[in-house]
Coordinates of C-alpha atoms in Angstrom, one line a residue:
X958 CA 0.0 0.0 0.0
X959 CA 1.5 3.6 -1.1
X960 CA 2.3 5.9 1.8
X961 CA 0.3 9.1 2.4
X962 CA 2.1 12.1 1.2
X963 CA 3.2 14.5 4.1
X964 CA 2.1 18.0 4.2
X965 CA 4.1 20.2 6.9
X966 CA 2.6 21.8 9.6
X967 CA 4.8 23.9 11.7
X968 CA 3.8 25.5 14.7
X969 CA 5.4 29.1 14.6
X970 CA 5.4 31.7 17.5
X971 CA 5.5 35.9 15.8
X972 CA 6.8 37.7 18.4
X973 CA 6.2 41.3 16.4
X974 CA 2.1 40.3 17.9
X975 CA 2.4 37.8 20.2
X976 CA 0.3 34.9 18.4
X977 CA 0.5 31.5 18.0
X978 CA -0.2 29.7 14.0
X979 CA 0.2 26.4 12.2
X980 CA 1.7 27.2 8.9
X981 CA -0.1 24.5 6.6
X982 CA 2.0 24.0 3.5
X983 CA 0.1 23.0 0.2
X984 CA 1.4 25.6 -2.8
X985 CA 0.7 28.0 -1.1
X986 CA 1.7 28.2 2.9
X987 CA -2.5 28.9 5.1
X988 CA -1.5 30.1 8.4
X989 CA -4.5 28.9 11.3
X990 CA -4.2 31.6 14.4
X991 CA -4.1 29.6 17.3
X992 CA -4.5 32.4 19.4
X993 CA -7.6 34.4 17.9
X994 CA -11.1 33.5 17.8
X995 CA -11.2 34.5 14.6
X996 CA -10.9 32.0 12.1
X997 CA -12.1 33.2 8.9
X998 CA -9.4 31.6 6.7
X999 CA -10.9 27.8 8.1
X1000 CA -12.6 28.1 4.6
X1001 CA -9.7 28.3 2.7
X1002 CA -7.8 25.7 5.0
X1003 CA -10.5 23.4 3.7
X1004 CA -11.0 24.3 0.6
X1005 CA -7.2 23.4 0.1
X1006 CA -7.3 19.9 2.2
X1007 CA -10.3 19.0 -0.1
X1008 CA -8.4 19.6 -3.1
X1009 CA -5.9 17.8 -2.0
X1010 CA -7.6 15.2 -0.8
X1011 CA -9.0 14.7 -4.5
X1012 CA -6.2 14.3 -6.1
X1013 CA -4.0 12.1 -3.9
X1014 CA -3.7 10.8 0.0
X1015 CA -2.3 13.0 2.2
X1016 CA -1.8 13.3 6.1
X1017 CA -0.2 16.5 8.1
X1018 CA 3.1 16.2 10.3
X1019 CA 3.8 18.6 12.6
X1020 CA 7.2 20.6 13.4
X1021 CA 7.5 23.0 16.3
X1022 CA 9.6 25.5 15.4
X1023 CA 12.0 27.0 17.7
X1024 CA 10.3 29.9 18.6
X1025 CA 7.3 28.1 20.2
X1026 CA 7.9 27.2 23.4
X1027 CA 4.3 27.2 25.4
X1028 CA 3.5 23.7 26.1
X1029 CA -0.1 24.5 25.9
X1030 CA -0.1 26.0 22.6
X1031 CA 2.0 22.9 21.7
X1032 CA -0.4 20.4 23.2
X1033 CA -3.4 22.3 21.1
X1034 CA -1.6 22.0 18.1
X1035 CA -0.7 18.5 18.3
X1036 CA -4.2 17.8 19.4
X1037 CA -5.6 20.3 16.0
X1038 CA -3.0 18.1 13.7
X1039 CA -4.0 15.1 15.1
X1040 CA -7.8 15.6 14.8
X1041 CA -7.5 16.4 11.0
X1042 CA -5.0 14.0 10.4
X1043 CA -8.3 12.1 11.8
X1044 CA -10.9 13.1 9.9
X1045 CA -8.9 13.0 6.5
X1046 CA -8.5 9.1 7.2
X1047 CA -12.0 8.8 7.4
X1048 CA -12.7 10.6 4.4
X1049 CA -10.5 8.6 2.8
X1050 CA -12.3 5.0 3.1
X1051 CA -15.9 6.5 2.3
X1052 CA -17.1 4.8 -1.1
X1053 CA -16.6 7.5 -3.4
X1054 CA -13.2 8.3 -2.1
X1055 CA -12.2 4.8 -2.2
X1056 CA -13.5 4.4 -6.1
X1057 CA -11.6 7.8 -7.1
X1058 CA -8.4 6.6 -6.0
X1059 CA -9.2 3.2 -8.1
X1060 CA -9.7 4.8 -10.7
X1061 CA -6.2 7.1 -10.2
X1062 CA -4.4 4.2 -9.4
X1063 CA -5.4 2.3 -12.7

């Protein structure tokens, strides 16, 4: 069975305004705001997994980079990075994902 491909995720600390984001890089780099309520880009985060997702496998791995260094900001991003690597798993063994990546593979 082929592996997933690995999209980074790097858990980044910007000091110039003191918040926390996961840098998601598909061709272009999404940034989630871990430290905002706000989360209007979500959209866009999914929009981009979905595409993805249509085209080929893929799972998230996590980095923290140096500049993180709260372990509870770490915990929630594992915990974010876990949950989606989660959920794209399931989506990945409904039926109609299952017969798209047939057919790709034939």
């Amino acid at each position: 069975m082929e592996e997933n491909k690995i999209i980074k995720a790097i858990l980044k600390h910007k000091a110039e305004d003191d918040t926390d984001v996961i840098e998601l890089n598909f061709d272009n780099t999404i940034e989630i705001n871990l430290s905002k309520n706000e989360q209007s880009n979500l959209r866009e985060v999914f929009s981009n997994m979905l595409k993805n997702a249509l085209t080929e496998k893929f799972n998230f791995e996590l980095s923290i980079d140096d500049s993180s260094n709260n372990q509870i900001i770490i915990e929630i991003a594992e915990g974010y990075i876990k949950e989606l690597n989660k959920e794209l798993n399931n989506l990945y063994e409904e039926d109609i994902f299952r017969e798209l990546y047939k057919k790709i593979e034939d």
